[in-house]
Amino acid sequence: MGRRPGRGKHAAPARETCQPLRYTHSMENSTQTDPLRQTDHQETGTHLAERHAAKATLAILVAGAILAIALRWLSFHFASGILATTAAMLLFAPASFATVALGWGKPMRFRLAFLAFALFLLTFLLWNNVMLPGLSKENAIRAFKQNMLHWTLYLFFGILSLRFVQWTTGMGIASEPVCDEPTGLRSSQISLAKILAIAAACAVGAETARRLMNLPGRDTALYLHGILGGSLLGIQWSVLFWLLRWRSWRIAGLILWIAIAAIIRWTTDTIVDQFTDLLLVRKEVKNLDDLYYIVVVVSSRTPLMTLGQAMQFLWQASLQTAIILGGIASFRGLGYPIQYLHSKR
């Protein structure tokens, strides 16, 4: 009888040459047993997920800009302040994301910093083109300069507040999985350089406040809103990130935070208004009695929040909370999750 095919001494090489073909058809099964190939497969899936997340984030930003432009047009048509405020907040959202990326990037990578700063500039240009139409050339240039200083103050104090939160809690943006549980502060988190940076920032803030005293009331109110908004940025993002970890209690925590955020917004607006009024009448202050009357007596007559104001501030706080939650999810999807970075110290 003749030999069977594949049973002779020359059959083994033929079987070996067919193994790559069988491996090609069983690639998925091999990755389950080969750790190296399984790791490559996971990395490829991670890159694809990040690419899809980047496209989704870009689509959301574009959709938000289109919606804001439509709301701004409707605000002119219906003379609605709430529509104008909503449009302004939606247009400003990418700038807050960029500020968080610059403030919480740890370690700061050039690519992330460049993209964040470019996004901040593009948002600034878009915001001014959408929110300042119909002004004369002179007023438009003046408003553009005022907004430039306003946004610069927001960026500076926003980065400062975010860095302070990072130095004290270890919270920041990670480019790879790290310890996601607070493990207590370490001595390396606060250094002499960081203390000097805080002192320098306080000096800049004091000089800024001094210069604001010599500006007209309206300009001062605009710049104060930038300072207060940036200073509260680190608190808002860290509180919401912390609330998301409550699991079954997160909904209750978010509802409570929206109420607190509405009160904060009303309080900051009241403080700015009172400070602006004080600047307007500062020439009338001739002695301590006048100052006491203006600061204590007049301030105590400030009316309480009306129902209409409460609904307006609750809407703004809800929209602001939704924007921040969307930002946290976007950072996670892009591969830069907000985590505790204690293991990186």
C-alpha positions as YAML, in Angstrom:
chain: A
units: angstrom
residues:
- id: 1
  name: MET
  ca: [0.00, 0.00, 0.00]
- id: 2
  name: GLY
  ca: [1.19, 3.51, -0.68]
- id: 3
  name: ARG
  ca: [2.05, 5.89, 2.12]
- id: 4
  name: ARG
  ca: [-0.63, 8.19, 3.40]
- id: 5
  name: PRO
  ca: [-0.11, 11.85, 2.67]
- id: 6
  name: GLY
  ca: [1.39, 13.63, 5.66]
- id: 7
  name: ARG
  ca: [2.72, 10.46, 7.36]
- id: 8
  name: GLY
  ca: [6.22, 10.33, 5.84]
- id: 9
  name: LYS
  ca: [9.38, 11.90, 7.12]
- id: 10
  name: HIS
  ca: [8.95, 14.86, 4.81]
- id: 11
  name: ALA
  ca: [5.45, 15.65, 6.11]
- id: 12
  name: ALA
  ca: [6.43, 17.61, 9.24]
- id: 13
  name: PRO
  ca: [7.72, 20.72, 7.43]
- id: 14
  name: ALA
  ca: [4.50, 20.88, 5.46]
- id: 15
  name: ARG
  ca: [2.49, 20.85, 8.66]
- id: 16
  name: GLU
  ca: [4.65, 23.63, 10.10]
- id: 17
  name: THR
  ca: [4.13, 25.84, 7.08]
- id: 18
  name: CYS
  ca: [0.37, 25.59, 7.57]
- id: 19
  name: GLN
  ca: [0.49, 26.71, 11.18]
- id: 20
  name: PRO
  ca: [0.66, 30.45, 10.40]
- id: 21
  name: LEU
  ca: [-2.48, 30.05, 8.31]
- id: 22
  name: ARG
  ca: [-4.28, 28.35, 11.16]
- id: 23
  name: TYR
  ca: [-2.99, 31.04, 13.52]
- id: 24
  name: THR
  ca: [-4.31, 33.75, 11.22]
- id: 25
  name: HIS
  ca: [-7.76, 32.25, 11.28]
- id: 26
  name: SER
  ca: [-7.64, 31.78, 15.08]
- id: 27
  name: MET
  ca: [-6.14, 35.15, 16.02]
- id: 28
  name: GLU
  ca: [-8.92, 35.93, 18.46]
- id: 29
  name: ASN
  ca: [-8.47, 32.63, 20.31]
- id: 30
  name: SER
  ca: [-4.69, 33.07, 20.50]
- id: 31
  name: THR
  ca: [-4.93, 36.47, 22.14]
- id: 32
  name: GLN
  ca: [-6.77, 34.86, 25.02]
- id: 33
  name: THR
  ca: [-3.73, 32.69, 25.87]
- id: 34
  name: ASP
  ca: [-0.80, 34.86, 24.77]
- id: 35
  name: PRO
  ca: [-0.34, 37.73, 27.29]
- id: 36
  name: LEU
  ca: [1.76, 39.82, 24.87]
- id: 37
  name: ARG
  ca: [-0.73, 39.61, 22.04]
- id: 38
  name: GLN
  ca: [-3.59, 40.16, 24.47]
- id: 39
  name: THR
  ca: [-1.90, 43.35, 25.68]
- id: 40
  name: ASP
  ca: [-1.45, 44.57, 22.10]
- id: 41
  name: HIS
  ca: [-5.10, 43.84, 21.41]
- id: 42
  name: GLN
  ca: [-6.14, 45.80, 24.51]
- id: 43
  name: GLU
  ca: [-3.95, 48.75, 23.57]
- id: 44
  name: THR
  ca: [-5.43, 48.81, 20.08]
- id: 45
  name: GLY
  ca: [-8.92, 48.76, 21.57]
- id: 46
  name: THR
  ca: [-7.97, 51.58, 23.94]
- id: 47
  name: HIS
  ca: [-6.67, 53.76, 21.09]
- id: 48
  name: LEU
  ca: [-9.83, 53.11, 19.08]
- id: 49
  name: ALA
  ca: [-11.99, 54.01, 22.07]
- id: 50
  name: GLU
  ca: [-10.04, 57.23, 22.64]
- id: 51
  name: ARG
  ca: [-10.35, 58.10, 18.94]
- id: 52
  name: HIS
  ca: [-14.11, 57.59, 19.05]
- id: 53
  name: ALA
  ca: [-14.27, 59.63, 22.26]
- id: 54
  name: ALA
  ca: [-12.31, 62.45, 20.61]
- id: 55
  name: LYS
  ca: [-14.72, 62.50, 17.67]
- id: 56
  name: ALA
  ca: [-17.71, 62.43, 20.01]
- id: 57
  name: THR
  ca: [-16.27, 65.26, 22.13]
- id: 58
  name: LEU
  ca: [-15.61, 67.37, 19.03]
- id: 59
  name: ALA
  ca: [-19.13, 66.72, 17.80]
- id: 60
  name: ILE
  ca: [-20.58, 67.74, 21.17]
- id: 61
  name: LEU
  ca: [-18.53, 70.97, 21.22]
- id: 62
  name: VAL
  ca: [-19.67, 71.85, 17.70]
- id: 63
  name: ALA
  ca: [-23.30, 71.02, 18.54]
- id: 64
  name: GLY
  ca: [-23.06, 73.13, 21.69]
- id: 65
  name: ALA
  ca: [-21.67, 76.07, 19.71]
- id: 66
  name: ILE
  ca: [-24.47, 75.79, 17.14]
- id: 67
  name: LEU
  ca: [-27.08, 75.62, 19.89]
- id: 68
  name: ALA
  ca: [-25.53, 78.63, 21.62]
- id: 69
  name: ILE
  ca: [-25.58, 80.64, 18.40]
- id: 70
  name: ALA
  ca: [-29.26, 79.77, 17.91]
- id: 71
  name: LEU
  ca: [-30.09, 80.74, 21.50]
- id: 72
  name: ARG
  ca: [-28.23, 84.02, 21.09]
- id: 73
  name: TRP
  ca: [-30.29, 84.82, 18.00]
- id: 74
  name: LEU
  ca: [-33.49, 83.94, 19.86]
- id: 75
  name: SER
  ca: [-32.44, 86.15, 22.76]
- id: 76
  name: PHE
  ca: [-32.41, 89.14, 20.39]
- id: 77
  name: HIS
  ca: [-35.73, 88.13, 18.88]
- id: 78
  name: PHE
  ca: [-37.53, 87.68, 22.22]
- id: 79
  name: ALA
  ca: [-35.39, 90.13, 24.26]
- id: 80
  name: SER
  ca: [-34.70, 87.34, 26.74]
- id: 81
  name: GLY
  ca: [-31.90, 87.64, 29.27]
- id: 82
  name: ILE
  ca: [-32.05, 83.97, 30.30]
- id: 83
  name: LEU
  ca: [-31.52, 82.85, 26.71]
- id: 84
  name: ALA
  ca: [-28.54, 85.18, 26.37]
- id: 85
  name: THR
  ca: [-27.06, 83.88, 29.64]
- id: 86
  name: THR
  ca: [-27.55, 80.26, 28.54]
- id: 87
  name: ALA
  ca: [-25.87, 80.95, 25.22]
- id: 88
  name: ALA
  ca: [-22.95, 82.65, 26.96]
- id: 89
  name: MET
  ca: [-22.48, 79.70, 29.35]
- id: 90
  name: LEU
  ca: [-22.56, 77.15, 26.54]
- id: 91
  name: LEU
  ca: [-20.04, 79.13, 24.51]
- id: 92
  name: PHE
  ca: [-17.79, 79.55, 27.55]
- id: 93
  name: ALA
  ca: [-17.77, 75.83, 28.44]
- id: 94
  name: PRO
  ca: [-14.75, 74.87, 26.25]
- id: 95
  name: ALA
  ca: [-12.73, 77.64, 27.94]
- id: 96
  name: SER
  ca: [-13.41, 76.12, 31.35]
- id: 97
  name: PHE
  ca: [-12.38, 72.68, 30.03]
- id: 98
  name: ALA
  ca: [-9.14, 74.18, 28.71]
- id: 99
  name: THR
  ca: [-8.47, 75.87, 32.05]
- id: 100
  name: VAL
  ca: [-8.94, 72.56, 33.88]
- id: 101
  name: ALA
  ca: [-6.57, 70.84, 31.45]
- id: 102
  name: LEU
  ca: [-3.94, 73.51, 32.09]
- id: 103
  name: GLY
  ca: [-4.46, 73.53, 35.85]
- id: 104
  name: TRP
  ca: [-4.78, 69.80, 36.52]
- id: 105
  name: GLY
  ca: [-2.40, 68.37, 33.94]
- id: 106
  name: LYS
  ca: [0.09, 66.37, 36.00]
- id: 107
  name: PRO
  ca: [2.69, 66.10, 34.68]
- id: 108
  name: MET
  ca: [2.02, 68.85, 32.17]
- id: 109
  name: ARG
  ca: [2.52, 67.51, 28.67]
- id: 110
  name: PHE
  ca: [3.21, 69.84, 25.76]
- id: 111
  name: ARG
  ca: [0.54, 68.30, 23.55]
- id: 112
  name: LEU
  ca: [-2.19, 68.62, 26.18]
- id: 113
  name: ALA
  ca: [-1.11, 72.15, 27.11]
- id: 114
  name: PHE
  ca: [-0.94, 73.28, 23.47]
- id: 115
  name: LEU
  ca: [-4.38, 71.88, 22.63]
- id: 116
  name: ALA
  ca: [-5.88, 73.38, 25.79]
- id: 117
  name: PHE
  ca: [-4.45, 76.84, 25.15]
- id: 118
  name: ALA
  ca: [-5.53, 76.73, 21.49]
- id: 119
  name: LEU
  ca: [-9.03, 75.73, 22.56]
- id: 120
  name: PHE
  ca: [-9.12, 78.63, 25.03]
- id: 121
  name: LEU
  ca: [-8.17, 81.15, 22.33]
- id: 122
  name: LEU
  ca: [-10.65, 79.75, 19.80]
- id: 123
  name: THR
  ca: [-13.42, 79.84, 22.42]
- id: 124
  name: PHE
  ca: [-12.56, 83.46, 23.25]
- id: 125
  name: LEU
  ca: [-12.78, 84.51, 19.61]
- id: 126
  name: LEU
  ca: [-16.03, 82.62, 19.03]
- id: 127
  name: TRP
  ca: [-17.62, 83.99, 22.20]
- id: 128
  name: ASN
  ca: [-16.89, 87.59, 21.25]
- id: 129
  name: ASN
  ca: [-18.13, 87.15, 17.70]
- id: 130
  name: VAL
  ca: [-21.40, 85.63, 18.86]
- id: 131
  name: MET
  ca: [-22.12, 87.66, 22.01]
- id: 132
  name: LEU
  ca: [-21.04, 91.12, 20.79]
- id: 133
  name: PRO
  ca: [-22.85, 91.73, 17.51]
- id: 134
  name: GLY
  ca: [-24.40, 95.04, 16.55]
- id: 135
  name: LEU
  ca: [-21.95, 97.23, 18.45]
- id: 136
  name: SER
  ca: [-20.22, 100.18, 16.90]
- id: 137
  name: LYS
  ca: [-16.57, 99.76, 16.03]
- id: 138
  name: GLU
  ca: [-15.41, 101.84, 18.98]
- id: 139
  name: ASN
  ca: [-17.59, 100.01, 21.51]
- id: 140
  name: ALA
  ca: [-16.74, 96.63, 20.01]
- id: 141
  name: ILE
  ca: [-13.00, 97.26, 20.39]
- id: 142
  name: ARG
  ca: [-13.48, 98.45, 23.97]
- id: 143
  name: ALA
  ca: [-15.63, 95.43, 24.85]
- id: 144
  name: PHE
  ca: [-13.09, 93.10, 23.21]
- id: 145
  name: LYS
  ca: [-10.29, 94.52, 25.37]
- id: 146
  name: GLN
  ca: [-12.39, 94.28, 28.51]
- id: 147
  name: ASN
  ca: [-13.28, 90.66, 27.77]
- id: 148
  name: MET
  ca: [-9.64, 89.86, 27.10]
- id: 149
  name: LEU
  ca: [-8.68, 91.00, 30.59]
- id: 150
  name: HIS
  ca: [-11.73, 89.28, 32.07]
- id: 151
  name: TRP
  ca: [-10.83, 85.94, 30.48]
- id: 152
  name: THR
  ca: [-7.16, 86.35, 31.39]
- id: 153
  name: LEU
  ca: [-8.08, 86.85, 35.05]
- id: 154
  name: TYR
  ca: [-10.36, 83.82, 34.89]
- id: 155
  name: LEU
  ca: [-7.58, 81.70, 33.39]
- id: 156
  name: PHE
  ca: [-4.98, 82.83, 35.91]
- id: 157
  name: PHE
  ca: [-7.10, 82.42, 39.03]
- id: 158
  name: GLY
  ca: [-8.66, 79.23, 37.64]
- id: 159
  name: ILE
  ca: [-5.24, 77.60, 37.20]
- id: 160
  name: LEU
  ca: [-4.23, 78.83, 40.65]
- id: 161
  name: SER
  ca: [-7.31, 77.35, 42.34]
- id: 162
  name: LEU
  ca: [-6.93, 74.05, 40.47]
- id: 163
  name: ARG
  ca: [-3.25, 73.81, 41.39]
- id: 164
  name: PHE
  ca: [-4.04, 74.55, 45.03]
- id: 165
  name: VAL
  ca: [-6.62, 71.74, 45.06]
- id: 166
  name: GLN
  ca: [-4.07, 69.43, 43.45]
- id: 167
  name: TRP
  ca: [-1.36, 70.30, 45.95]
- id: 168
  name: THR
  ca: [-3.65, 69.73, 48.92]
- id: 169
  name: THR
  ca: [-5.67, 66.69, 47.76]
- id: 170
  name: GLY
  ca: [-3.58, 65.10, 45.01]
- id: 171
  name: MET
  ca: [-6.44, 65.41, 42.50]
- id: 172
  name: GLY
  ca: [-5.53, 65.92, 38.86]
- id: 173
  name: ILE
  ca: [-5.59, 64.63, 35.30]
- id: 174
  name: ALA
  ca: [-3.79, 61.33, 34.71]
- id: 175
  name: SER
  ca: [-2.54, 59.95, 31.39]
- id: 176
  name: GLU
  ca: [-2.49, 56.40, 32.75]
- id: 177
  name: PRO
  ca: [-4.31, 54.49, 35.51]
- id: 178
  name: VAL
  ca: [-3.04, 55.45, 38.97]
- id: 179
  name: CYS
  ca: [-4.23, 55.13, 42.52]
- id: 180
  name: ASP
  ca: [-7.82, 56.34, 42.48]
- id: 181
  name: GLU
  ca: [-8.33, 56.46, 46.25]
- id: 182
  name: PRO
  ca: [-7.23, 59.27, 48.57]
- id: 183
  name: THR
  ca: [-4.42, 57.92, 50.71]
- id: 184
  name: GLY
  ca: [-3.63, 60.98, 52.78]
- id: 185
  name: LEU
  ca: [-1.31, 63.89, 52.15]
- id: 186
  name: ARG
  ca: [2.43, 63.52, 51.84]
- id: 187
  name: SER
  ca: [5.09, 66.03, 52.71]
- id: 188
  name: SER
  ca: [6.23, 66.19, 49.09]
- id: 189
  name: GLN
  ca: [2.90, 67.69, 48.04]
- id: 190
  name: ILE
  ca: [3.73, 71.06, 49.61]
- id: 191
  name: SER
  ca: [7.16, 72.44, 48.83]
- id: 192
  name: LEU
  ca: [8.91, 75.78, 49.16]
- id: 193
  name: ALA
  ca: [8.44, 76.46, 45.45]
- id: 194
  name: LYS
  ca: [4.69, 75.93, 45.75]
- id: 195
  name: ILE
  ca: [4.47, 78.18, 48.79]
- id: 196
  name: LEU
  ca: [6.36, 80.89, 46.91]
- id: 197
  name: ALA
  ca: [4.05, 80.41, 43.93]
- id: 198
  name: ILE
  ca: [1.02, 80.91, 46.16]
- id: 199
  name: ALA
  ca: [2.59, 84.02, 47.69]
- id: 200
  name: ALA
  ca: [3.37, 85.43, 44.25]
- id: 201
  name: ALA
  ca: [-0.19, 84.72, 43.11]
- id: 202
  name: CYS
  ca: [-1.58, 86.49, 46.19]
- id: 203
  name: ALA
  ca: [0.64, 89.47, 45.43]
- id: 204
  name: VAL
  ca: [-0.65, 89.56, 41.86]
- id: 205
  name: GLY
  ca: [-4.20, 89.32, 43.17]
- id: 206
  name: ALA
  ca: [-3.66, 92.18, 45.60]
- id: 207
  name: GLU
  ca: [-2.17, 94.37, 42.89]
- id: 208
  name: THR
  ca: [-5.05, 93.49, 40.60]
- id: 209
  name: ALA
  ca: [-7.56, 94.47, 43.29]
- id: 210
  name: ARG
  ca: [-5.73, 97.76, 43.85]
- id: 211
  name: ARG
  ca: [-5.88, 98.59, 40.17]
- id: 212
  name: LEU
  ca: [-9.55, 97.63, 40.00]
- id: 213
  name: MET
  ca: [-10.30, 100.27, 42.62]
- id: 214
  name: ASN
  ca: [-9.36, 102.95, 40.09]
- id: 215
  name: LEU
  ca: [-11.55, 101.60, 37.28]
- id: 216
  name: PRO
  ca: [-15.14, 102.51, 36.48]
- id: 217
  name: GLY
  ca: [-17.80, 100.50, 38.28]
- id: 218
  name: ARG
  ca: [-18.92, 98.44, 35.28]
- id: 219
  name: ASP
  ca: [-15.39, 97.44, 34.39]
- id: 220
  name: THR
  ca: [-14.67, 96.48, 37.98]
- id: 221
  name: ALA
  ca: [-17.75, 94.23, 38.14]
- id: 222
  name: LEU
  ca: [-16.68, 92.43, 34.96]
- id: 223
  name: TYR
  ca: [-13.17, 91.78, 36.22]
- id: 224
  name: LEU
  ca: [-14.37, 90.71, 39.67]
- id: 225
  name: HIS
  ca: [-16.61, 88.12, 38.06]
- id: 226
  name: GLY
  ca: [-13.57, 86.77, 36.23]
- id: 227
  name: ILE
  ca: [-11.55, 86.54, 39.45]
- id: 228
  name: LEU
  ca: [-14.34, 84.92, 41.45]
- id: 229
  name: GLY
  ca: [-15.28, 82.54, 38.63]
- id: 230
  name: GLY
  ca: [-11.72, 81.33, 38.26]
- id: 231
  name: SER
  ca: [-11.19, 81.04, 42.01]
- id: 232
  name: LEU
  ca: [-14.28, 78.83, 42.35]
- id: 233
  name: LEU
  ca: [-13.34, 76.59, 39.43]
- id: 234
  name: GLY
  ca: [-11.18, 74.22, 41.46]
- id: 235
  name: ILE
  ca: [-13.89, 73.88, 44.11]
- id: 236
  name: GLN
  ca: [-16.64, 73.14, 41.61]
- id: 237
  name: TRP
  ca: [-14.77, 70.44, 39.71]
- id: 238
  name: SER
  ca: [-13.34, 68.74, 42.80]
- id: 239
  name: VAL
  ca: [-16.71, 68.69, 44.60]
- id: 240
  name: LEU
  ca: [-18.51, 67.18, 41.60]
- id: 241
  name: PHE
  ca: [-15.75, 64.61, 41.07]
- id: 242
  name: TRP
  ca: [-16.08, 63.67, 44.73]
- id: 243
  name: LEU
  ca: [-19.90, 63.47, 44.51]
- id: 244
  name: LEU
  ca: [-19.70, 61.08, 41.55]
- id: 245
  name: ARG
  ca: [-17.98, 58.59, 43.85]
- id: 246
  name: TRP
  ca: [-21.00, 58.43, 46.17]
- id: 247
  name: ARG
  ca: [-22.60, 55.77, 43.94]
- id: 248
  name: SER
  ca: [-26.17, 55.30, 45.22]
- id: 249
  name: TRP
  ca: [-26.13, 58.74, 46.90]
- id: 250
  name: ARG
  ca: [-24.77, 60.68, 43.94]
- id: 251
  name: ILE
  ca: [-28.19, 61.88, 42.73]
- id: 252
  name: ALA
  ca: [-29.04, 63.30, 46.13]
- id: 253
  name: GLY
  ca: [-25.59, 64.85, 46.37]
- id: 254
  name: LEU
  ca: [-25.92, 66.47, 42.94]
- id: 255
  name: ILE
  ca: [-29.32, 67.93, 43.81]
- id: 256
  name: LEU
  ca: [-27.91, 69.36, 47.04]
- id: 257
  name: TRP
  ca: [-24.91, 70.77, 45.20]
- id: 258
  name: ILE
  ca: [-27.11, 72.51, 42.61]
- id: 259
  name: ALA
  ca: [-28.93, 74.30, 45.41]
- id: 260
  name: ILE
  ca: [-25.63, 75.27, 47.04]
- id: 261
  name: ALA
  ca: [-24.18, 76.41, 43.70]
- id: 262
  name: ALA
  ca: [-27.25, 78.60, 43.09]
- id: 263
  name: ILE
  ca: [-26.74, 80.27, 46.49]
- id: 264
  name: ILE
  ca: [-23.04, 80.76, 45.70]
- id: 265
  name: ARG
  ca: [-23.86, 82.42, 42.39]
- id: 266
  name: TRP
  ca: [-26.38, 84.74, 44.05]
- id: 267
  name: THR
  ca: [-23.92, 85.56, 46.83]
- id: 268
  name: THR
  ca: [-21.06, 86.37, 44.47]
- id: 269
  name: ASP
  ca: [-23.33, 88.56, 42.34]
- id: 270
  name: THR
  ca: [-24.45, 90.39, 45.48]
- id: 271
  name: ILE
  ca: [-20.87, 90.91, 46.64]
- id: 272
  name: VAL
  ca: [-19.85, 92.26, 43.24]
- id: 273
  name: ASP
  ca: [-22.83, 94.61, 43.12]
- id: 274
  name: GLN
  ca: [-22.15, 95.94, 46.61]
- id: 275
  name: PHE
  ca: [-18.47, 96.40, 45.89]
- id: 276
  name: THR
  ca: [-19.31, 98.22, 42.66]
- id: 277
  name: ASP
  ca: [-21.75, 100.50, 44.49]
- id: 278
  name: LEU
  ca: [-19.06, 101.23, 47.05]
- id: 279
  name: LEU
  ca: [-16.68, 102.29, 44.30]
- id: 280
  name: LEU
  ca: [-19.32, 104.55, 42.80]
- id: 281
  name: VAL
  ca: [-19.79, 106.44, 46.07]
- id: 282
  name: ARG
  ca: [-16.18, 106.29, 47.28]
- id: 283
  name: LYS
  ca: [-15.77, 110.02, 46.58]
- id: 284
  name: GLU
  ca: [-18.59, 110.74, 49.03]
- id: 285
  name: VAL
  ca: [-16.83, 108.91, 51.86]
- id: 286
  name: LYS
  ca: [-15.16, 111.57, 53.98]
- id: 287
  name: ASN
  ca: [-14.87, 109.85, 57.35]
- id: 288
  name: LEU
  ca: [-15.36, 106.48, 59.09]
- id: 289
  name: ASP
  ca: [-19.02, 107.22, 59.86]
- id: 290
  name: ASP
  ca: [-19.79, 107.53, 56.16]
- id: 291
  name: LEU
  ca: [-17.91, 104.32, 55.43]
- id: 292
  name: TYR
  ca: [-19.76, 102.49, 58.22]
- id: 293
  name: TYR
  ca: [-23.11, 103.73, 56.94]
- id: 294
  name: ILE
  ca: [-22.41, 102.59, 53.38]
- id: 295
  name: VAL
  ca: [-20.87, 99.21, 54.18]
- id: 296
  name: VAL
  ca: [-23.03, 98.14, 57.14]
- id: 297
  name: VAL
  ca: [-26.32, 100.01, 56.99]
- id: 298
  name: VAL
  ca: [-26.86, 100.10, 53.24]
- id: 299
  name: SER
  ca: [-25.58, 96.55, 52.76]
- id: 300
  name: SER
  ca: [-27.98, 95.23, 55.40]
- id: 301
  name: ARG
  ca: [-30.87, 96.55, 53.33]
- id: 302
  name: THR
  ca: [-30.04, 94.29, 50.41]
- id: 303
  name: PRO
  ca: [-33.30, 92.54, 49.42]
- id: 304
  name: LEU
  ca: [-33.56, 88.77, 49.68]
- id: 305
  name: MET
  ca: [-33.59, 86.54, 46.64]
- id: 306
  name: THR
  ca: [-36.92, 86.69, 44.86]
- id: 307
  name: LEU
  ca: [-38.65, 83.65, 43.37]
- id: 308
  name: GLY
  ca: [-37.74, 84.71, 39.86]
- id: 309
  name: GLN
  ca: [-34.10, 85.15, 40.82]
- id: 310
  name: ALA
  ca: [-34.12, 81.77, 42.57]
- id: 311
  name: MET
  ca: [-35.40, 80.02, 39.45]
- id: 312
  name: GLN
  ca: [-32.83, 81.84, 37.32]
- id: 313
  name: PHE
  ca: [-29.90, 80.95, 39.59]
- id: 314
  name: LEU
  ca: [-31.11, 77.35, 39.90]
- id: 315
  name: TRP
  ca: [-31.17, 77.07, 36.12]
- id: 316
  name: GLN
  ca: [-27.67, 78.52, 35.83]
- id: 317
  name: ALA
  ca: [-26.36, 76.20, 38.56]
- id: 318
  name: SER
  ca: [-28.00, 73.18, 36.90]
- id: 319
  name: LEU
  ca: [-26.52, 74.06, 33.51]
- id: 320
  name: GLN
  ca: [-23.11, 74.69, 35.06]
- id: 321
  name: THR
  ca: [-23.25, 71.31, 36.85]
- id: 322
  name: ALA
  ca: [-24.22, 69.52, 33.64]
- id: 323
  name: ILE
  ca: [-21.34, 71.17, 31.78]
- id: 324
  name: ILE
  ca: [-18.81, 70.11, 34.42]
- id: 325
  name: LEU
  ca: [-20.14, 66.54, 34.49]
- id: 326
  name: GLY
  ca: [-19.83, 66.45, 30.72]
- id: 327
  name: GLY
  ca: [-16.26, 67.71, 31.02]
- id: 328
  name: ILE
  ca: [-15.35, 65.00, 33.54]
- id: 329
  name: ALA
  ca: [-16.78, 62.33, 31.22]
- id: 330
  name: SER
  ca: [-14.98, 63.82, 28.21]
- id: 331
  name: PHE
  ca: [-11.59, 63.79, 29.96]
- id: 332
  name: ARG
  ca: [-12.15, 60.15, 30.91]
- id: 333
  name: GLY
  ca: [-13.11, 59.17, 27.38]
- id: 334
  name: LEU
  ca: [-10.12, 60.96, 25.87]
- id: 335
  name: GLY
  ca: [-7.72, 58.99, 28.06]
- id: 336
  name: TYR
  ca: [-7.05, 61.79, 30.58]
- id: 337
  name: PRO
  ca: [-9.23, 60.78, 33.54]
- id: 338
  name: ILE
  ca: [-9.48, 62.93, 36.63]
- id: 339
  name: GLN
  ca: [-8.08, 60.86, 39.49]
- id: 340
  name: TYR
  ca: [-6.12, 61.04, 42.71]
- id: 341
  name: LEU
  ca: [-2.44, 61.16, 41.80]
- id: 342
  name: HIS
  ca: [-0.91, 60.16, 45.12]
- id: 343
  name: SER
  ca: [0.94, 57.24, 43.57]
- id: 344
  name: LYS
  ca: [2.69, 59.65, 41.20]
- id: 345
  name: ARG
  ca: [4.23, 61.70, 44.04]
...
